[in-house]
mmCIF file as gemmi writes it, N, C-alpha and C atoms, coordinates in Angstrom:
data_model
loop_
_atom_site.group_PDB
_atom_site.id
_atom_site.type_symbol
_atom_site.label_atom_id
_atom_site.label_alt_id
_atom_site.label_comp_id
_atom_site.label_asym_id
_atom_site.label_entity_id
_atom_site.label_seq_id
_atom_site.pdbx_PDB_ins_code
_atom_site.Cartn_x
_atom_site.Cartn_y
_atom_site.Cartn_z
_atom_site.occupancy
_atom_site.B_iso_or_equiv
_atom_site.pdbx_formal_charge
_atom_site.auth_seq_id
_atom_site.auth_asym_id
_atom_site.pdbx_PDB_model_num
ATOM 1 N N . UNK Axp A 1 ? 42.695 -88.137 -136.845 1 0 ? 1 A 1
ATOM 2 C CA . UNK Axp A 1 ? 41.576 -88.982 -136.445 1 0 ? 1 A 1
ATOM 3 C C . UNK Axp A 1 ? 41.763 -90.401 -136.968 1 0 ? 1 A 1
ATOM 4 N N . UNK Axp A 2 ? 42.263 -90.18 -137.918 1 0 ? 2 A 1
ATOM 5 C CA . UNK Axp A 2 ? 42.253 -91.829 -138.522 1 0 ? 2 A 1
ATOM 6 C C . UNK Axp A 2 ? 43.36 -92.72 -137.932 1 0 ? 2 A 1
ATOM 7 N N . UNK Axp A 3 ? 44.237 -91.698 -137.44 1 0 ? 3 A 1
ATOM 8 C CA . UNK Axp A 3 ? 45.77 -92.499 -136.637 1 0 ? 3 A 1
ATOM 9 C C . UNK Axp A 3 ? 44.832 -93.274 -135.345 1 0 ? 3 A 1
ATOM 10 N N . UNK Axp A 4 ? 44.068 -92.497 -134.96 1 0 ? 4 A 1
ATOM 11 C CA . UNK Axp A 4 ? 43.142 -92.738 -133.541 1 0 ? 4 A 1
ATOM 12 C C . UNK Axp A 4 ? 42.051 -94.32 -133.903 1 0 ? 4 A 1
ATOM 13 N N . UNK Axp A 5 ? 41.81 -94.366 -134.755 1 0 ? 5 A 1
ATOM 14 C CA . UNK Axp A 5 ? 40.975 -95.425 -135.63 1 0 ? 5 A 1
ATOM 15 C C . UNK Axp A 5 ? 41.692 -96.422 -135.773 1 0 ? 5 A 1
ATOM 16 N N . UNK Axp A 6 ? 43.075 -96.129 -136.347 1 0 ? 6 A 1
ATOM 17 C CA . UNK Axp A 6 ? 44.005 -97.387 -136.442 1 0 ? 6 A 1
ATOM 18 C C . UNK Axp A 6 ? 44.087 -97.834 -135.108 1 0 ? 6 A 1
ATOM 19 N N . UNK Axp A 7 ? 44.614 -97.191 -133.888 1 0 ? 7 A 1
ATOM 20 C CA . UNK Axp A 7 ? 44.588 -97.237 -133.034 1 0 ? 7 A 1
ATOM 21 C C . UNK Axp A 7 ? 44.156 -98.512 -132.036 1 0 ? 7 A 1
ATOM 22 N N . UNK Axp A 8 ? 42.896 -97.362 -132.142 1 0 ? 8 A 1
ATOM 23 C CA . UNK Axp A 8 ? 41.92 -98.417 -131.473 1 0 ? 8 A 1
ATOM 24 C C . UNK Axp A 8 ? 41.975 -99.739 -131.795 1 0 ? 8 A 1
ATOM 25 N N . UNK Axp A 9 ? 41.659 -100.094 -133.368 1 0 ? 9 A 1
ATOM 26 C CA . UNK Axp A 9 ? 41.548 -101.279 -134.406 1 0 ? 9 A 1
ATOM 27 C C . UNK Axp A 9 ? 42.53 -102.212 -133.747 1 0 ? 9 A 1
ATOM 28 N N . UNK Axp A 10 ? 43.905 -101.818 -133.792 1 0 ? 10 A 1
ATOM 29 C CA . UNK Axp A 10 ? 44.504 -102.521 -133.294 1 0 ? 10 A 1
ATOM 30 C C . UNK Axp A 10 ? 45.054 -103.074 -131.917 1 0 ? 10 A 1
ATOM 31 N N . UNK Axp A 11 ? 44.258 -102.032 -131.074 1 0 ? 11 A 1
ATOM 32 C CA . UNK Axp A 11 ? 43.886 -102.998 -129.369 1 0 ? 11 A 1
ATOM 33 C C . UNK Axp A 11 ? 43.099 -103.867 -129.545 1 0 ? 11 A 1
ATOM 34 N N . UNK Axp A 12 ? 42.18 -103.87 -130.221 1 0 ? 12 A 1
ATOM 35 C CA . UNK Axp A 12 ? 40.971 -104.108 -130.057 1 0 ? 12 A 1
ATOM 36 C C . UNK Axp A 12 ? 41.337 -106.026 -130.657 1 0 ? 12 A 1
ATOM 37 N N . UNK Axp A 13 ? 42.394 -105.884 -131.909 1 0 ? 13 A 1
ATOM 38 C CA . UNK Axp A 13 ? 42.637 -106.649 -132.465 1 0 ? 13 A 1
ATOM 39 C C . UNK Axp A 13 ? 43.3 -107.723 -131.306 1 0 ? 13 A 1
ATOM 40 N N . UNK Axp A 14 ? 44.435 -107.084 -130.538 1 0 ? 14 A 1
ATOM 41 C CA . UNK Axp A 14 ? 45.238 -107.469 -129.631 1 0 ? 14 A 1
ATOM 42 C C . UNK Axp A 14 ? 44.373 -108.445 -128.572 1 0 ? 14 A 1
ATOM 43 N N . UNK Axp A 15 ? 43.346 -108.047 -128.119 1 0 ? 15 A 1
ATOM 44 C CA . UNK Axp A 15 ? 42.195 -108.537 -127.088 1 0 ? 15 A 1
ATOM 45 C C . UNK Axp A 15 ? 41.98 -109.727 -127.825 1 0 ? 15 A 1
ATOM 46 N N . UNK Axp A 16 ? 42.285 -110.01 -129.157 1 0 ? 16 A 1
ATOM 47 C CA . UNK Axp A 16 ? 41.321 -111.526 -130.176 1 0 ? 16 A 1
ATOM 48 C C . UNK Axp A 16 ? 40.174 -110.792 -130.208 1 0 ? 16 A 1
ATOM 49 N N . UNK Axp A 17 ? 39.734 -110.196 -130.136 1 0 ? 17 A 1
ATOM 50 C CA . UNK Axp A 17 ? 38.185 -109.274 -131.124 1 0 ? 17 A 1
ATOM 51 C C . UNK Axp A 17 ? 38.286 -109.255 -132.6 1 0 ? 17 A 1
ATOM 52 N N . UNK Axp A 18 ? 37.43 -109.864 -133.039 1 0 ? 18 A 1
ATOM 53 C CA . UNK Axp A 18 ? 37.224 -109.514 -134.327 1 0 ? 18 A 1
ATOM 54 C C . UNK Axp A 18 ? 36.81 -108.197 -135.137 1 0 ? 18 A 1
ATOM 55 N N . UNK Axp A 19 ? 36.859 -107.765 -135.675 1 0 ? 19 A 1
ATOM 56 C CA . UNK Axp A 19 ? 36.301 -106.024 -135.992 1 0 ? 19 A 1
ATOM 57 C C . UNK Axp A 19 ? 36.174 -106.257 -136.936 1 0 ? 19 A 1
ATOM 58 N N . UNK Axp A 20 ? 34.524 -105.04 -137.014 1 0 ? 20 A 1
ATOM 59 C CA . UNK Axp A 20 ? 33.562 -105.639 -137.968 1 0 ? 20 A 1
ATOM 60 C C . UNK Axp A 20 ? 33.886 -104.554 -139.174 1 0 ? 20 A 1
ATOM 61 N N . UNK Axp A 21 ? 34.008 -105.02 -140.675 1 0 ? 21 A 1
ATOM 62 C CA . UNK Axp A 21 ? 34.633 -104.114 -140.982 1 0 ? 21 A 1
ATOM 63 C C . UNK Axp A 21 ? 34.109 -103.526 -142.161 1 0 ? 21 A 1
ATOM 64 N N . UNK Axp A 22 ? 32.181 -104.044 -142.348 1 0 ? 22 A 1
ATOM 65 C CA . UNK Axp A 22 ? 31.239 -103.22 -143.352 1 0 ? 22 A 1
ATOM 66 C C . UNK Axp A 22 ? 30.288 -103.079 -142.09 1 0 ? 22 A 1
ATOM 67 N N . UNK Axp A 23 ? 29.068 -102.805 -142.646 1 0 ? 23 A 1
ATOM 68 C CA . UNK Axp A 23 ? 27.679 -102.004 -142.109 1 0 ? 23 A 1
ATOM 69 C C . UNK Axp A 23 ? 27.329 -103.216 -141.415 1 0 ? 23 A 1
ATOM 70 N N . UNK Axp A 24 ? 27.609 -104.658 -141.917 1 0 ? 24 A 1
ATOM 71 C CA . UNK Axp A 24 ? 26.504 -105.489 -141.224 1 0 ? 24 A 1
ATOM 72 C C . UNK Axp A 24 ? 25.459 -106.283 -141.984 1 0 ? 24 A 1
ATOM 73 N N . UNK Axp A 25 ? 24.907 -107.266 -141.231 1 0 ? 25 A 1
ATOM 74 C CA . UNK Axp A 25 ? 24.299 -108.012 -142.504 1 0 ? 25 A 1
ATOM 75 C C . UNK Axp A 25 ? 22.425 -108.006 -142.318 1 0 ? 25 A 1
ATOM 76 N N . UNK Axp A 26 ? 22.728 -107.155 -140.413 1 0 ? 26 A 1
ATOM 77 C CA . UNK Axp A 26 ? 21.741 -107.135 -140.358 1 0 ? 26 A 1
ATOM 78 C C . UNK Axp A 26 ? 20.84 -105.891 -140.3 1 0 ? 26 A 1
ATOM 79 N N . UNK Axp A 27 ? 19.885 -105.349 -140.84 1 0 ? 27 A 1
ATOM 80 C CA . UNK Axp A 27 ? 19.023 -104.414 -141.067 1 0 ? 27 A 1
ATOM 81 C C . UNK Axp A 27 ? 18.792 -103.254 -139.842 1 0 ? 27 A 1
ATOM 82 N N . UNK Axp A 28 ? 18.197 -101.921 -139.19 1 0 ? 28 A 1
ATOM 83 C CA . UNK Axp A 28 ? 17.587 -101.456 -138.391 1 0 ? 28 A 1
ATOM 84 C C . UNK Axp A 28 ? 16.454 -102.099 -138.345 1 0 ? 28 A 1
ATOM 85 N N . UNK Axp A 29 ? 15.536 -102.483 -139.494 1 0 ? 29 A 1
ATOM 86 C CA . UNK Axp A 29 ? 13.994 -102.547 -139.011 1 0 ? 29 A 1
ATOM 87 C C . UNK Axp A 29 ? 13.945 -104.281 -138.665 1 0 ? 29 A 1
ATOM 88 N N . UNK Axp A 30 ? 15.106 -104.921 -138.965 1 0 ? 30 A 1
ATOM 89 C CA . UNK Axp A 30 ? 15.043 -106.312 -138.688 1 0 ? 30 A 1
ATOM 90 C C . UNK Axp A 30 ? 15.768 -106.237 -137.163 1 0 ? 30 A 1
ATOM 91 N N . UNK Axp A 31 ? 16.407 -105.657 -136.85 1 0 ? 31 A 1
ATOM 92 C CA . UNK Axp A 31 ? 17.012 -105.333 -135.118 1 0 ? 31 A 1
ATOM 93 C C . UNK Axp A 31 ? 15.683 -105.066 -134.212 1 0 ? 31 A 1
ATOM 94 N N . UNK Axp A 32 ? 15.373 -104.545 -134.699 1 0 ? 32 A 1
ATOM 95 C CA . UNK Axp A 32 ? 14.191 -103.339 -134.05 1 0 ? 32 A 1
ATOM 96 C C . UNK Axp A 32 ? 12.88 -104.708 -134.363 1 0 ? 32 A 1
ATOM 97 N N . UNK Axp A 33 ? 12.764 -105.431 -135.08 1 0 ? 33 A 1
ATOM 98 C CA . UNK Axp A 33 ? 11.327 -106.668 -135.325 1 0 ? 33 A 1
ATOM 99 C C . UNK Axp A 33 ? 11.798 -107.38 -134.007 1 0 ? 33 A 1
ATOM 100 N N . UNK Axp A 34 ? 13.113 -107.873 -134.176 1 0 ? 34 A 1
ATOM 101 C CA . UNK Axp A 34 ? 13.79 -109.174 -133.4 1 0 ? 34 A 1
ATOM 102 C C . UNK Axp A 34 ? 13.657 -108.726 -131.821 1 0 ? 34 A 1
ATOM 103 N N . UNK Axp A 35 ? 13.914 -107.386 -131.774 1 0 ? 35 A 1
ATOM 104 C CA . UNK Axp A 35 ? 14.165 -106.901 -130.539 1 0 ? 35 A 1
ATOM 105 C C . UNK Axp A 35 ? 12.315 -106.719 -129.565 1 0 ? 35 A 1
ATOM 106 N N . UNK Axp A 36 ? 11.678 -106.176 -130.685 1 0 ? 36 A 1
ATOM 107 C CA . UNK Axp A 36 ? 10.584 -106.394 -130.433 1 0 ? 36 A 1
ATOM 108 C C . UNK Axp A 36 ? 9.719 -107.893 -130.171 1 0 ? 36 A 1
ATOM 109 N N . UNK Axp A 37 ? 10.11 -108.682 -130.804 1 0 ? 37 A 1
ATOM 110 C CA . UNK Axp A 37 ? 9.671 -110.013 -130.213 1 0 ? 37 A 1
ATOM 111 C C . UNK Axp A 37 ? 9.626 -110.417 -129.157 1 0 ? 37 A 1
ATOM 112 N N . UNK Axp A 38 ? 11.274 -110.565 -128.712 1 0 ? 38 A 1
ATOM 113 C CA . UNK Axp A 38 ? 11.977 -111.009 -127.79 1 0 ? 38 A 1
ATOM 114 C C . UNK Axp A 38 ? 11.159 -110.49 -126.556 1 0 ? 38 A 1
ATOM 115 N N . UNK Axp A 39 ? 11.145 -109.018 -126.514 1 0 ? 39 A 1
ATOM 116 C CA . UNK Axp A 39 ? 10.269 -108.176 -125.922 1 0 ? 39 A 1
ATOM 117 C C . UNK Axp A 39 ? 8.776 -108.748 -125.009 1 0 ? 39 A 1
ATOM 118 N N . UNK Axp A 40 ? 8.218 -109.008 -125.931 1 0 ? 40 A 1
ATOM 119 C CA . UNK Axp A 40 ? 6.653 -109.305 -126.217 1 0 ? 40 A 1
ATOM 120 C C . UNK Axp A 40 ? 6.773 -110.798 -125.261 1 0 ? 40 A 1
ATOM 121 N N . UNK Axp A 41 ? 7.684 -111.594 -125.639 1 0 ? 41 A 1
ATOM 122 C CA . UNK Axp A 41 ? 7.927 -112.745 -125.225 1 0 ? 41 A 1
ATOM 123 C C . UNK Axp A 41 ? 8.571 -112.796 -123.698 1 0 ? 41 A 1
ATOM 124 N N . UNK Axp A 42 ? 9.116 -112.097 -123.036 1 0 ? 42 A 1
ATOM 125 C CA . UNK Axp A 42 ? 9.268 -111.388 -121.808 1 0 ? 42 A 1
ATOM 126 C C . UNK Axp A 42 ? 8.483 -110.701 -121.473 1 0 ? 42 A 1
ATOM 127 N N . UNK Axp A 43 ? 7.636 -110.126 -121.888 1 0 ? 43 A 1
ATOM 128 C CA . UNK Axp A 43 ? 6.46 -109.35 -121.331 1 0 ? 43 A 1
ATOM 129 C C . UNK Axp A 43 ? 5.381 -110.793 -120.922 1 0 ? 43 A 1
ATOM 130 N N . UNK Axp A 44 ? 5.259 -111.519 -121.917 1 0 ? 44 A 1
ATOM 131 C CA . UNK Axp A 44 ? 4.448 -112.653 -121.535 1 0 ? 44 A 1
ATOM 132 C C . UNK Axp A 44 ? 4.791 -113.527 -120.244 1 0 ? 44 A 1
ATOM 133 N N . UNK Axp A 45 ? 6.14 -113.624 -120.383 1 0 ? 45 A 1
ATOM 134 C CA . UNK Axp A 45 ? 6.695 -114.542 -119.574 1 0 ? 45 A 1
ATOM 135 C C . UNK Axp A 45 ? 6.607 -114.068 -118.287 1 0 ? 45 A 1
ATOM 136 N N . UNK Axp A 46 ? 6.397 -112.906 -118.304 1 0 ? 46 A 1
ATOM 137 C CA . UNK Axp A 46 ? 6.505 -112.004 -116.875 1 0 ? 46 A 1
ATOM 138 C C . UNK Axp A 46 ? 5.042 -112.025 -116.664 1 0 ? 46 A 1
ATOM 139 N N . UNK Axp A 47 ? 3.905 -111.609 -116.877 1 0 ? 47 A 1
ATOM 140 C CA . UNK Axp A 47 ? 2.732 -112.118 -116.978 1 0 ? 47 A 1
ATOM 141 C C . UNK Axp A 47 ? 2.433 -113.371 -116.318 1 0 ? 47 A 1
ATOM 142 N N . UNK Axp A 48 ? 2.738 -114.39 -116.773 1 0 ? 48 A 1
ATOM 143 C CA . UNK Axp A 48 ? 2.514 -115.563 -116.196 1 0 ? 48 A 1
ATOM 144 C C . UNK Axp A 48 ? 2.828 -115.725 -114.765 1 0 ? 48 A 1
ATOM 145 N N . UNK Axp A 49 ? 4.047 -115.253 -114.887 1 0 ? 49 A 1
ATOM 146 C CA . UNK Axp A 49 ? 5.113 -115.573 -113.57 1 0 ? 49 A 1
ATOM 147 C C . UNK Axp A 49 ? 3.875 -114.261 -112.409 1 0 ? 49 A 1
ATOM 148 N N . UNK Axp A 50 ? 3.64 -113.567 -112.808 1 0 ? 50 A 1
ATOM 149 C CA . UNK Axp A 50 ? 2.773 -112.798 -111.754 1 0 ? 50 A 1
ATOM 150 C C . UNK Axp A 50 ? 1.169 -113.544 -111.447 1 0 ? 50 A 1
ATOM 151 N N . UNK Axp A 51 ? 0.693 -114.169 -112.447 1 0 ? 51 A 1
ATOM 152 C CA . UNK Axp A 51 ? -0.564 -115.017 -112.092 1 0 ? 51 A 1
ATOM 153 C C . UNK Axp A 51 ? -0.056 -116.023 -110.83 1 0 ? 51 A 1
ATOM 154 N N . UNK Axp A 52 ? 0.925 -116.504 -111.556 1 0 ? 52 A 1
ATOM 155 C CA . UNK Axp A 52 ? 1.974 -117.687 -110.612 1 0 ? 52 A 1
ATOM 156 C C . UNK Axp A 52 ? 1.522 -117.394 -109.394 1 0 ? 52 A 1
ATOM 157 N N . UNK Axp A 53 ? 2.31 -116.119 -109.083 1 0 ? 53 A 1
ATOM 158 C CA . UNK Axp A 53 ? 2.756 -115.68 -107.705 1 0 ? 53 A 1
ATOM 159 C C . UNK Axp A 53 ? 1.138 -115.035 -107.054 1 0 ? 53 A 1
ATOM 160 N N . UNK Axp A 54 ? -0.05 -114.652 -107.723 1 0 ? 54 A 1
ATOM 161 C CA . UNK Axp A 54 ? -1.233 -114.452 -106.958 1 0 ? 54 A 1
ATOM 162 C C . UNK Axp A 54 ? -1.78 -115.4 -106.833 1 0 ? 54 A 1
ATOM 163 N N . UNK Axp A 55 ? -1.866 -116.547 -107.449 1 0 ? 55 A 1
ATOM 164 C CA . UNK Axp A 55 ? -1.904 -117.657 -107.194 1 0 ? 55 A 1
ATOM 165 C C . UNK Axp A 55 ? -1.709 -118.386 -106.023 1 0 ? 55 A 1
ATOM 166 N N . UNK Axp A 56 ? -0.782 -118.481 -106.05 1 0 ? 56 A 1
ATOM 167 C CA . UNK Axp A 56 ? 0.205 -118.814 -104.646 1 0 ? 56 A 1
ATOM 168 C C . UNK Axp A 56 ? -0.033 -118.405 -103.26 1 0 ? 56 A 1
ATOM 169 N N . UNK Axp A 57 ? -0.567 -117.153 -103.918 1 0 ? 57 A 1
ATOM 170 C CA . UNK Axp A 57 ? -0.722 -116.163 -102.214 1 0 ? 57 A 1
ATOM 171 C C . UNK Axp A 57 ? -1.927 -116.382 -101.478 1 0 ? 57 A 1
ATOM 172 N N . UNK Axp A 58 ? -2.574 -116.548 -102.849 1 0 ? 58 A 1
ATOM 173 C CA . UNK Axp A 58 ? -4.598 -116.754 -102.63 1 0 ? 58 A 1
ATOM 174 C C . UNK Axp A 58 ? -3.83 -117.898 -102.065 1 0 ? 58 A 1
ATOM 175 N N . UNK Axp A 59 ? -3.591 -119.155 -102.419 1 0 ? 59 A 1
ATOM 176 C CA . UNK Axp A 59 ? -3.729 -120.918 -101.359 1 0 ? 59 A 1
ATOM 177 C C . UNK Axp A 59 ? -3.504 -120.498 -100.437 1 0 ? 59 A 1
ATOM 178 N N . UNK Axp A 60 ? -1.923 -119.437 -100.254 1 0 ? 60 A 1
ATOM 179 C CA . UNK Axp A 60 ? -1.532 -119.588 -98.851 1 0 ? 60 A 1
ATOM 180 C C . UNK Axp A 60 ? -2.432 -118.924 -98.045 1 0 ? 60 A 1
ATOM 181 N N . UNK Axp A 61 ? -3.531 -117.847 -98.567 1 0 ? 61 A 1
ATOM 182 C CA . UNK Axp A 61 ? -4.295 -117.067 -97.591 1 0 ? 61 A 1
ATOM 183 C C . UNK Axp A 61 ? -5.661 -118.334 -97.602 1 0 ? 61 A 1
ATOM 184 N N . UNK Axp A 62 ? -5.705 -118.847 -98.26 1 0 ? 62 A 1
ATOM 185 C CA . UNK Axp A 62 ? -6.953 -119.936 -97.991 1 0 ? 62 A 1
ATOM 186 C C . UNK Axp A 62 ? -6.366 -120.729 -96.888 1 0 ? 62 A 1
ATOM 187 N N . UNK Axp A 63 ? -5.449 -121.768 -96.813 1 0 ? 63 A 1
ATOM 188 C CA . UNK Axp A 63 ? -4.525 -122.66 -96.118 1 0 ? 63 A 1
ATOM 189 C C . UNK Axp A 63 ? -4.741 -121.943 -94.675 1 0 ? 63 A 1
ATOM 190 N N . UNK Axp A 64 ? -3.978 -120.547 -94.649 1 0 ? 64 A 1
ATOM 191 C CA . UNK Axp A 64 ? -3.909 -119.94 -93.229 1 0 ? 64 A 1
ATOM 192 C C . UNK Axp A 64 ? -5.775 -120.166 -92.464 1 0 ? 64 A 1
ATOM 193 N N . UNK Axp A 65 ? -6.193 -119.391 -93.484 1 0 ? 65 A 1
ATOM 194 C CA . UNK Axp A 65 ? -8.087 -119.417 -93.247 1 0 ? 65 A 1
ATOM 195 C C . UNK Axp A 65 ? -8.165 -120.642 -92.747 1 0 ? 65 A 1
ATOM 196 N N . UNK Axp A 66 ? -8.061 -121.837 -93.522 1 0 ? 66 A 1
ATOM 197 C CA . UNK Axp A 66 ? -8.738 -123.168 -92.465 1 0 ? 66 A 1
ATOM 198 C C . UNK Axp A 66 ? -8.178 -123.271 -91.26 1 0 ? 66 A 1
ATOM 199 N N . UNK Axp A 67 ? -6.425 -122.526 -91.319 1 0 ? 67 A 1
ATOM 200 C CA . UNK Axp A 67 ? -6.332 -123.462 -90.044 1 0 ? 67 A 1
ATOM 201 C C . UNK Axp A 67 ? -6.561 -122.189 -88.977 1 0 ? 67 A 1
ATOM 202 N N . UNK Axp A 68 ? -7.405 -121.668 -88.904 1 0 ? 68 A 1
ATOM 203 C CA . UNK Axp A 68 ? -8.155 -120.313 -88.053 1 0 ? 68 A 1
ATOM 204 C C . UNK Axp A 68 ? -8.873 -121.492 -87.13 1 0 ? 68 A 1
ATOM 205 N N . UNK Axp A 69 ? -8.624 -121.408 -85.887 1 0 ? 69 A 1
ATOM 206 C CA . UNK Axp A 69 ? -9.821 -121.766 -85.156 1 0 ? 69 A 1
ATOM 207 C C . UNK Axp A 69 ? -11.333 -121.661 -85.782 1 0 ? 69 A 1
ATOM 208 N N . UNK Axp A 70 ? -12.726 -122.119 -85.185 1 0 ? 70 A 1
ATOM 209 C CA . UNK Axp A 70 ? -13.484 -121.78 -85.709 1 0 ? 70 A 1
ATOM 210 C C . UNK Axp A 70 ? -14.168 -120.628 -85.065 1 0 ? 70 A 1
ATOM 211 N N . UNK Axp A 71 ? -14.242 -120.753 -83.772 1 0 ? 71 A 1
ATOM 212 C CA . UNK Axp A 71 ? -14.729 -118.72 -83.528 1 0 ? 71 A 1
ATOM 213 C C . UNK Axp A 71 ? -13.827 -117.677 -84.348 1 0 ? 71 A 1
ATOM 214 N N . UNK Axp A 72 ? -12.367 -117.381 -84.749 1 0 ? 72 A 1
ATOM 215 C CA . UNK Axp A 72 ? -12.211 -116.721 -85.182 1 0 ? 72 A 1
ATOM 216 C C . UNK Axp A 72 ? -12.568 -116.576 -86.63 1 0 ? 72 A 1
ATOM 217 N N . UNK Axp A 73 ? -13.158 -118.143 -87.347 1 0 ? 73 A 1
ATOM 218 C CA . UNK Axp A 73 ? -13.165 -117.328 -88.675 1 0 ? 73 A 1
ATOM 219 C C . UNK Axp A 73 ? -14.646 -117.138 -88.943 1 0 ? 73 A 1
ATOM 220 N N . UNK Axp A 74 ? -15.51 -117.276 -87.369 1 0 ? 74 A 1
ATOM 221 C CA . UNK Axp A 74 ? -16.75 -116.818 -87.568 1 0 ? 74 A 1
ATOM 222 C C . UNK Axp A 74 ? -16.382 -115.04 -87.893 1 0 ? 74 A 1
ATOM 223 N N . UNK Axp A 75 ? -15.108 -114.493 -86.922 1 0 ? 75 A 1
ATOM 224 C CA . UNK Axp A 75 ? -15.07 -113.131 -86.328 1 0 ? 75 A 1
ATOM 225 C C . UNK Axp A 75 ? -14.605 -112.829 -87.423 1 0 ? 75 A 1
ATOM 226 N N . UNK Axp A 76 ? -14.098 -113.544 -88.465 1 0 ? 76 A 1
ATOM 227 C CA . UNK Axp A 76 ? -13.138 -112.661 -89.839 1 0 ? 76 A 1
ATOM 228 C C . UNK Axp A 76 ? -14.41 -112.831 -90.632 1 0 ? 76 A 1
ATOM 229 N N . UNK Axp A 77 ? -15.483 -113.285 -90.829 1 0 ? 77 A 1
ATOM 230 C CA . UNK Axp A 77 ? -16.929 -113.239 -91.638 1 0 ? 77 A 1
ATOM 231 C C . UNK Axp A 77 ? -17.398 -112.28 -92.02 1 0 ? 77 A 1
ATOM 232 N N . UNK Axp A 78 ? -17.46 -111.916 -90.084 1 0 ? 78 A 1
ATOM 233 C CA . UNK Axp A 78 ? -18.034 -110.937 -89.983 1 0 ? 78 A 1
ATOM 234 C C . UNK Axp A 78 ? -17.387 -109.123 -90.295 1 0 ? 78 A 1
ATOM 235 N N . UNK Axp A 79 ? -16.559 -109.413 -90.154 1 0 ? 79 A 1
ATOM 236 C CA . UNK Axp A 79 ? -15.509 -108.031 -90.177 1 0 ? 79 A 1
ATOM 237 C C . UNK Axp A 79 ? -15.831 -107.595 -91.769 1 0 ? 79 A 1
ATOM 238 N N . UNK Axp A 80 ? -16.022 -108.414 -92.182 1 0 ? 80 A 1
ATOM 239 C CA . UNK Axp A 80 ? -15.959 -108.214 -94.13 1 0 ? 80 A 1
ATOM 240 C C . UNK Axp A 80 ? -16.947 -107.721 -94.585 1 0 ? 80 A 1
């Protein structure tokens, strides 16, 4: 197994990859905070971007509405 380890190590080396060669500097519960942010912050961003877009749809369904003749948007009044 460890011939298999060298192995690898040294394709990997071959590519210019660096290989990481302790645990890391950074934490699980600090991966898992960061990752969660990022998260939250795309969840928001996506949020917005959907007000955006009902937004948008309401003008364009207002816009279409005025330019309705006016008997028909007596007839769409009434339908409602």
């Amino acid at each position: 197994m460890k011939d298999w380890i060298e192995r690898l190590d040294s394709i990997l080396q071959l590519n210019g990859r660096e290989l990481l060669a302790h645990a890391g500097k950074i934490s699980h519960q600090m991966a898992l905070d960061k990752s969660g942010a990022e998260y939250e912050k795309f969840k928001e961003e996506q949020r917005k971007l959907s007000i955006e877009d009902s937004l948008k749809e309401i003008e364009e369904d207002i816009k279409k509405l005025k330019e309705l003749p006016k008997n028909e948007q007596q007839f769409s009044k009434v339908n409602k």
